[in-house]
Every structure is written in structure tokens, then in C-alpha cells.
mmCIF file of C-alpha atoms in Angstrom:
data_model
loop_
_atom_site.group_PDB
_atom_site.id
_atom_site.type_symbol
_atom_site.label_atom_id
_atom_site.label_comp_id
_atom_site.label_asym_id
_atom_site.label_seq_id
_atom_site.Cartn_x
_atom_site.Cartn_y
_atom_site.Cartn_z
ATOM 1 C CA ALA H 1 0.000 0.000 0.000
ATOM 2 C CA GLN H 2 1.102 3.530 -0.639
ATOM 3 C CA SER H 3 2.336 5.312 2.454
ATOM 4 C CA VAL H 4 3.681 8.611 3.684
ATOM 5 C CA SER H 5 6.262 8.848 6.455
ATOM 6 C CA GLN H 6 7.164 11.793 8.594
ATOM 7 C CA HIS H 7 10.159 10.896 10.653
ATOM 8 C CA ASN H 8 10.026 13.690 13.199
ATOM 9 C CA HIS H 9 7.042 13.351 15.489
ATOM 10 C CA HIS H 10 7.965 16.207 17.805
ATOM 11 C CA VAL H 11 10.353 19.057 17.147
ATOM 12 C CA ILE H 12 11.291 21.809 19.586
ATOM 13 C CA LEU H 13 13.182 24.832 18.334
ATOM 14 C CA SER H 14 14.095 28.260 19.562
ATOM 15 C CA GLU H 15 12.992 31.294 17.633
ATOM 16 C CA ALA H 16 15.229 32.137 14.650
ATOM 17 C CA ALA H 17 16.397 28.547 14.337
ATOM 18 C CA SER H 18 16.156 26.862 10.968
ATOM 19 C CA LEU H 19 13.560 24.187 10.368
ATOM 20 C CA GLU H 20 13.522 21.110 8.194
ATOM 21 C CA LEU H 21 10.769 18.501 8.484
ATOM 22 C CA GLY H 22 11.188 15.267 6.623
ATOM 23 C CA CYS H 23 8.576 13.597 4.438
ATOM 24 C CA ASN H 24 9.046 10.452 2.384
ATOM 25 C CA TYR H 25 6.540 8.522 0.364
ATOM 26 C CA SER H 26 6.412 5.095 -1.123
ATOM 27 C CA TYR H 27 7.024 4.600 -4.821
ATOM 28 C CA GLY H 28 4.030 4.750 -7.100
ATOM 29 C CA GLY H 29 4.493 6.909 -10.174
ATOM 30 C CA THR H 30 3.164 10.420 -10.635
ATOM 31 C CA VAL H 31 2.503 12.225 -7.385
ATOM 32 C CA ASN H 32 1.039 15.468 -6.152
ATOM 33 C CA LEU H 33 2.594 16.624 -2.886
ATOM 34 C CA PHE H 34 1.240 18.832 -0.136
ATOM 35 C CA TRP H 35 2.073 20.227 3.250
ATOM 36 C CA TYR H 36 -0.792 21.175 5.530
ATOM 37 C CA VAL H 37 -0.544 23.020 8.816
ATOM 38 C CA GLN H 38 -2.869 22.958 11.811
ATOM 39 C CA TYR H 39 -2.364 25.787 14.267
ATOM 40 C CA PRO H 40 -3.626 25.235 17.816
ATOM 41 C CA GLY H 41 -7.404 25.342 17.866
ATOM 42 C CA GLN H 42 -7.693 25.900 14.131
ATOM 43 C CA HIS H 43 -8.538 23.781 11.126
ATOM 44 C CA LEU H 44 -6.118 22.340 8.622
ATOM 45 C CA GLN H 45 -4.772 24.794 6.094
ATOM 46 C CA LEU H 46 -2.787 24.246 2.933
ATOM 47 C CA LEU H 47 0.776 25.471 3.367
ATOM 48 C CA LEU H 48 2.157 24.634 -0.058
ATOM 49 C CA LYS H 49 1.818 22.165 -2.895
ATOM 50 C CA TYR H 50 3.764 20.616 -5.734
ATOM 51 C CA PHE H 51 2.226 19.292 -8.920
ATOM 52 C CA SER H 52 4.964 19.715 -11.531
ATOM 53 C CA GLY H 53 7.719 22.044 -12.678
ATOM 54 C CA ASP H 54 10.274 23.639 -10.388
ATOM 55 C CA PRO H 55 10.893 21.145 -7.587
ATOM 56 C CA LEU H 56 11.464 23.950 -5.105
ATOM 57 C CA VAL H 57 8.102 25.359 -4.151
ATOM 58 C CA LYS H 58 7.376 28.309 -1.946
ATOM 59 C CA GLY H 59 4.361 28.573 0.277
ATOM 60 C CA ILE H 60 2.871 30.962 2.737
ATOM 61 C CA LYS H 61 4.666 32.448 5.742
ATOM 62 C CA GLY H 62 8.159 31.882 4.370
ATOM 63 C CA PHE H 63 7.913 28.109 4.085
ATOM 64 C CA GLU H 64 9.343 26.183 1.181
ATOM 65 C CA ALA H 65 9.642 22.545 0.213
ATOM 66 C CA GLU H 66 11.835 20.647 -2.185
ATOM 67 C CA PHE H 67 10.695 17.657 -4.189
ATOM 68 C CA ILE H 68 13.521 15.181 -4.718
ATOM 69 C CA LYS H 69 12.167 12.495 -6.973
ATOM 70 C CA SER H 70 15.131 10.154 -6.593
ATOM 71 C CA LYS H 71 14.690 10.143 -2.835
ATOM 72 C CA PHE H 72 10.865 10.100 -2.823
ATOM 73 C CA SER H 73 11.053 13.069 -0.492
ATOM 74 C CA PHE H 74 9.309 16.383 -0.038
ATOM 75 C CA ASN H 75 10.926 18.067 2.944
ATOM 76 C CA LEU H 76 9.576 21.266 4.411
ATOM 77 C CA ARG H 77 11.957 24.073 5.330
ATOM 78 C CA LYS H 78 11.974 27.512 6.856
ATOM 79 C CA PRO H 79 15.198 29.478 7.420
ATOM 80 C CA SER H 80 14.086 31.188 10.619
ATOM 81 C CA VAL H 81 11.092 30.044 12.647
ATOM 82 C CA GLN H 82 8.881 32.226 14.783
ATOM 83 C CA TRP H 83 6.865 31.443 17.883
ATOM 84 C CA SER H 84 3.736 31.707 15.716
ATOM 85 C CA ASP H 85 4.918 28.710 13.685
ATOM 86 C CA THR H 86 4.037 26.446 16.594
ATOM 87 C CA ALA H 87 1.631 23.986 15.016
ATOM 88 C CA GLU H 88 1.263 20.479 13.683
ATOM 89 C CA TYR H 89 2.484 19.897 10.151
ATOM 90 C CA PHE H 90 1.180 17.166 7.873
ATOM 91 C CA CYS H 91 2.702 15.947 4.658
ATOM 92 C CA ALA H 92 0.204 14.486 2.193
ATOM 93 C CA VAL H 93 0.511 12.737 -1.148
ATOM 94 C CA SER H 94 -1.894 11.804 -3.894
ATOM 95 C CA TRP H 95 -0.945 9.260 -6.521
ATOM 96 C CA ALA H 96 -2.279 9.730 -10.050
ATOM 97 C CA GLY H 97 -5.158 11.867 -8.891
ATOM 98 C CA ASN H 98 -6.301 9.459 -6.227
ATOM 99 C CA MET H 99 -7.182 10.356 -2.687
ATOM 100 C CA LEU H 100 -4.805 12.048 -0.319
ATOM 101 C CA THR H 101 -2.749 9.938 2.043
ATOM 102 C CA PHE H 102 -1.455 11.803 5.071
ATOM 103 C CA GLY H 103 1.718 11.286 7.032
ATOM 104 C CA GLY H 104 1.619 10.927 10.773
ATOM 105 C CA GLY H 105 2.222 14.603 11.427
ATOM 106 C CA THR H 106 4.990 16.541 13.171
ATOM 107 C CA ARG H 107 4.285 18.691 16.193
ATOM 108 C CA LEU H 108 6.505 21.755 16.146
ATOM 109 C CA MET H 109 6.975 23.849 19.244
ATOM 110 C CA VAL H 110 8.911 27.084 18.917
ATOM 111 C CA LYS H 111 10.195 28.543 22.152
ATOM 112 C CA PRO H 112 10.196 32.329 22.362
ATOM 113 C CA SER Q 1 -11.022 29.139 -0.928
ATOM 114 C CA ALA Q 2 -14.302 28.172 0.684
ATOM 115 C CA VAL Q 3 -16.120 28.265 3.985
ATOM 116 C CA ILE Q 4 -16.824 24.757 5.210
ATOM 117 C CA SER Q 5 -19.208 24.638 8.156
ATOM 118 C CA GLN Q 6 -19.544 21.588 10.333
ATOM 119 C CA LYS Q 7 -22.163 20.962 12.987
ATOM 120 C CA PRO Q 8 -21.847 20.128 15.782
ATOM 121 C CA SER Q 9 -18.378 21.452 16.488
ATOM 122 C CA ARG Q 10 -18.170 19.151 19.487
ATOM 123 C CA ASP Q 11 -20.360 16.765 21.384
ATOM 124 C CA ILE Q 12 -20.243 14.317 24.247
ATOM 125 C CA CYS Q 13 -22.228 11.163 23.649
ATOM 126 C CA GLN Q 14 -23.157 8.016 25.478
ATOM 127 C CA ARG Q 15 -22.043 4.583 24.384
ATOM 128 C CA GLY Q 16 -24.502 2.905 22.029
ATOM 129 C CA THR Q 17 -26.030 6.096 20.666
ATOM 130 C CA SER Q 18 -25.604 7.602 17.211
ATOM 131 C CA LEU Q 19 -24.646 11.106 16.122
ATOM 132 C CA THR Q 20 -25.017 12.806 12.756
ATOM 133 C CA ILE Q 21 -22.498 15.425 11.675
ATOM 134 C CA GLN Q 22 -23.390 17.926 8.991
ATOM 135 C CA CYS Q 23 -21.093 19.601 6.492
ATOM 136 C CA GLN Q 24 -22.150 22.604 4.413
ATOM 137 C CA VAL Q 25 -19.925 24.336 1.859
ATOM 138 C CA ASP Q 26 -20.499 27.839 0.525
ATOM 139 C CA SER Q 27 -18.840 27.185 -2.848
ATOM 140 C CA GLN Q 28 -19.238 24.746 -5.679
ATOM 141 C CA VAL Q 29 -17.348 21.561 -5.020
ATOM 142 C CA THR Q 30 -16.592 18.470 -7.013
ATOM 143 C CA MET Q 31 -15.554 16.027 -4.331
ATOM 144 C CA MET Q 32 -16.360 15.696 -0.648
ATOM 145 C CA PHE Q 33 -14.627 13.464 1.831
ATOM 146 C CA TRP Q 34 -14.887 12.500 5.466
ATOM 147 C CA TYR Q 35 -11.733 12.017 7.515
ATOM 148 C CA ARG Q 36 -11.144 10.896 11.073
ATOM 149 C CA GLN Q 37 -8.355 12.174 13.277
ATOM 150 C CA GLN Q 38 -8.006 10.063 16.398
ATOM 151 C CA PRO Q 39 -6.273 11.554 19.421
ATOM 152 C CA GLY Q 40 -2.581 12.058 18.734
ATOM 153 C CA GLN Q 41 -2.803 10.510 15.293
ATOM 154 C CA SER Q 42 -2.933 11.593 11.698
ATOM 155 C CA LEU Q 43 -5.895 11.829 9.388
ATOM 156 C CA THR Q 44 -7.501 8.710 8.009
ATOM 157 C CA LEU Q 45 -9.907 8.794 5.119
ATOM 158 C CA ILE Q 46 -13.267 7.242 6.003
ATOM 159 C CA ALA Q 47 -15.062 7.627 2.699
ATOM 160 C CA THR Q 48 -15.778 9.690 -0.367
ATOM 161 C CA ALA Q 49 -19.266 11.164 -0.281
ATOM 162 C CA ASN Q 50 -20.905 10.726 -3.682
ATOM 163 C CA GLN Q 51 -23.794 12.908 -4.703
ATOM 164 C CA GLY Q 52 -26.998 10.950 -5.005
ATOM 165 C CA SER Q 53 -25.415 7.551 -4.534
ATOM 166 C CA GLU Q 54 -23.744 5.408 -1.919
ATOM 167 C CA ALA Q 55 -20.480 6.623 -0.498
ATOM 168 C CA THR Q 56 -17.202 4.900 -1.343
ATOM 169 C CA TYR Q 57 -15.645 3.539 1.837
ATOM 170 C CA GLU Q 58 -12.004 2.939 2.587
ATOM 171 C CA SER Q 59 -10.723 -0.298 3.991
ATOM 172 C CA GLY Q 60 -11.759 -0.688 7.600
ATOM 173 C CA PHE Q 61 -14.858 1.484 7.351
ATOM 174 C CA VAL Q 62 -18.352 0.213 6.594
ATOM 175 C CA ILE Q 63 -21.660 1.791 5.746
ATOM 176 C CA ASP Q 64 -23.485 0.312 8.713
ATOM 177 C CA LYS Q 65 -21.130 2.052 11.110
ATOM 178 C CA PHE Q 66 -20.616 5.289 9.177
ATOM 179 C CA PRO Q 67 -23.614 5.972 6.929
ATOM 180 C CA ILE Q 68 -23.036 8.988 4.703
ATOM 181 C CA SER Q 69 -25.420 11.050 2.635
ATOM 182 C CA ARG Q 70 -24.781 13.715 0.037
ATOM 183 C CA PRO Q 71 -28.102 14.899 -1.325
ATOM 184 C CA ASN Q 72 -26.579 17.782 -3.281
ATOM 185 C CA LEU Q 73 -23.204 19.148 -4.327
ATOM 186 C CA THR Q 74 -22.557 21.271 -1.264
ATOM 187 C CA PHE Q 75 -24.007 19.304 1.674
ATOM 188 C CA SER Q 76 -23.154 16.006 3.292
ATOM 189 C CA THR Q 77 -23.787 14.174 6.538
ATOM 190 C CA LEU Q 78 -21.802 11.533 8.372
ATOM 191 C CA THR Q 79 -23.443 9.424 11.053
ATOM 192 C CA VAL Q 80 -21.398 7.585 13.644
ATOM 193 C CA SER Q 81 -23.603 4.692 14.696
ATOM 194 C CA ASN Q 82 -23.691 2.644 17.864
ATOM 195 C CA MET Q 83 -20.811 4.609 19.296
ATOM 196 C CA SER Q 84 -18.127 3.274 21.580
ATOM 197 C CA PRO Q 85 -15.265 5.116 23.311
ATOM 198 C CA GLU Q 86 -12.991 4.071 20.423
ATOM 199 C CA ASP Q 87 -15.026 6.362 18.171
ATOM 200 C CA SER Q 88 -13.842 9.404 20.125
ATOM 201 C CA SER Q 89 -12.135 11.443 17.425
ATOM 202 C CA ILE Q 90 -12.265 14.593 15.393
ATOM 203 C CA TYR Q 91 -14.311 14.053 12.248
ATOM 204 C CA LEU Q 92 -13.394 16.315 9.367
ATOM 205 C CA CYS Q 93 -15.244 17.211 6.226
ATOM 206 C CA SER Q 94 -13.030 18.137 3.302
ATOM 207 C CA VAL Q 95 -13.690 19.201 -0.264
ATOM 208 C CA VAL Q 96 -12.132 19.730 -3.634
ATOM 209 C CA LEU Q 97 -13.426 22.960 -5.097
ATOM 210 C CA ALA Q 98 -14.893 23.152 -8.582
ATOM 211 C CA GLY Q 99 -12.009 24.058 -10.845
ATOM 212 C CA GLY Q 100 -9.557 22.758 -8.286
ATOM 213 C CA ILE Q 101 -7.234 19.790 -8.449
ATOM 214 C CA THR Q 102 -7.833 16.417 -6.848
ATOM 215 C CA GLY Q 103 -5.736 16.318 -3.721
ATOM 216 C CA GLU Q 104 -5.910 20.031 -3.009
ATOM 217 C CA LEU Q 105 -8.317 19.737 -0.130
ATOM 218 C CA PHE Q 106 -9.976 22.351 1.996
ATOM 219 C CA PHE Q 107 -11.067 21.334 5.458
ATOM 220 C CA GLY Q 108 -13.798 22.221 7.860
ATOM 221 C CA GLU Q 109 -12.929 22.939 11.472
ATOM 222 C CA GLY Q 110 -13.920 19.455 12.470
ATOM 223 C CA SER Q 111 -16.393 17.911 14.877
ATOM 224 C CA ARG Q 112 -14.814 16.730 18.101
ATOM 225 C CA LEU Q 113 -16.686 13.715 19.401
ATOM 226 C CA THR Q 114 -16.203 12.254 22.857
ATOM 227 C CA VAL Q 115 -17.910 8.983 23.669
ATOM 228 C CA LEU Q 116 -18.291 8.049 27.312
#
């Protein structure tokens, strides 16, 4: 079965630190890739997405992600995190237009 | 984007009872889905809500336990039947907007269900 793995379950950073959250998916052909964010008490929101083209995609709030096809990865990055980035981050993948499969999520806590 | 309204936002229920969750979208949508997010876990797709026909359920989910209706393009209900404490979860309605791309989902705020 197709799967999505997020290796970091909990991450704690200080403000201004750099962030990289890992996401790997199982092989299965053409993929669409997403990162969603859930801030405390709020609903899931789309952070960024990749369908095709430039493998480095930029999203809202200074986030970016790089699609590396050879590694089946789509890691999320931010050069300098803020306290307001405290949230849970979900990587999600759809294969050939099928339904989204979500990773297990990463809880990020940014200390002021 | 779209406004996706779910009711109730939260509820506390007794074992053995059933609860129906409603999802209303203010924009045209092509696809509607129901997800479950159990405490401390990720999202799991329950089913695709099909307009005017039976929902398409994922492995591990059955119609008798989670009956779903979608009488029109912008409204759907999910019923959690004969509830047990294991059904305590957040239930999320999500949609693909008309003109959008499969996989680019928008989510409601969820319905937090606690079963005692």
C-alpha cells in the first residue's frame, strides 16, 4: 500500500532557528505533494503544494519545500522560525489523482 | 477558498447512541470526503461522499457504522452509529473545489466527538 512517512514526530526549536521537516513517500508513479498546517485550535490549512515544474516550491509564511524524486522526499523548510509557527504539520501525497494519504504529522513547538 | 461549516463542532455522547455530523460548503465543489483524526494521530480517510449515490468507503470502514449522505453538491452528513469510546475522534469534512485539483483539499474545522 502507498504510504507517507514523517520521521520527526515532535520538534522543539528556539525562535530564529532553521527548520527542516522530513517527508518520504512510497514509490508509485506520478505524485502530487502537499504540506498542511494545523495551528492550535484551528482547522487544517494548505501550506504549499507541488504538482509539476520547479521542484522547489514556496508557500505561505516563508515556508518552502523541495521535491527530490530520486529520494521520494518532499521536505519542508523555513530558514528562521517564529513562535507563531508552533503547530502540527502534515505531509500528504496523492498518486495519479487518487485520494490524499497523510503522514503521521509533526508537532513543532517554537520557544520564544 | 471556501467556507466549510460543520455541525456540531463538538459533542459528548453516550455509548450505544448515534450522532449525525453535517457539512455545508459555501462554494461549488466536485468532491467531498470524510476524515477521522483520532487523538494524537494523523488523518484517516473514512469515505468519499458521492452525490446521489452510496459513499465509497475505505478499507476498515463500513456503511453500517458510518452511513453517509450527500443529497446535493454542497451538503453532506456523516453518522457515527452505535458509538463506543474508540469512536472518540475529530471528524473532518473536506472538499475539492470546482475548478480545483484532486488532492488540493480544503477542510472544515472538524467535529470533536467524545464517547463516554
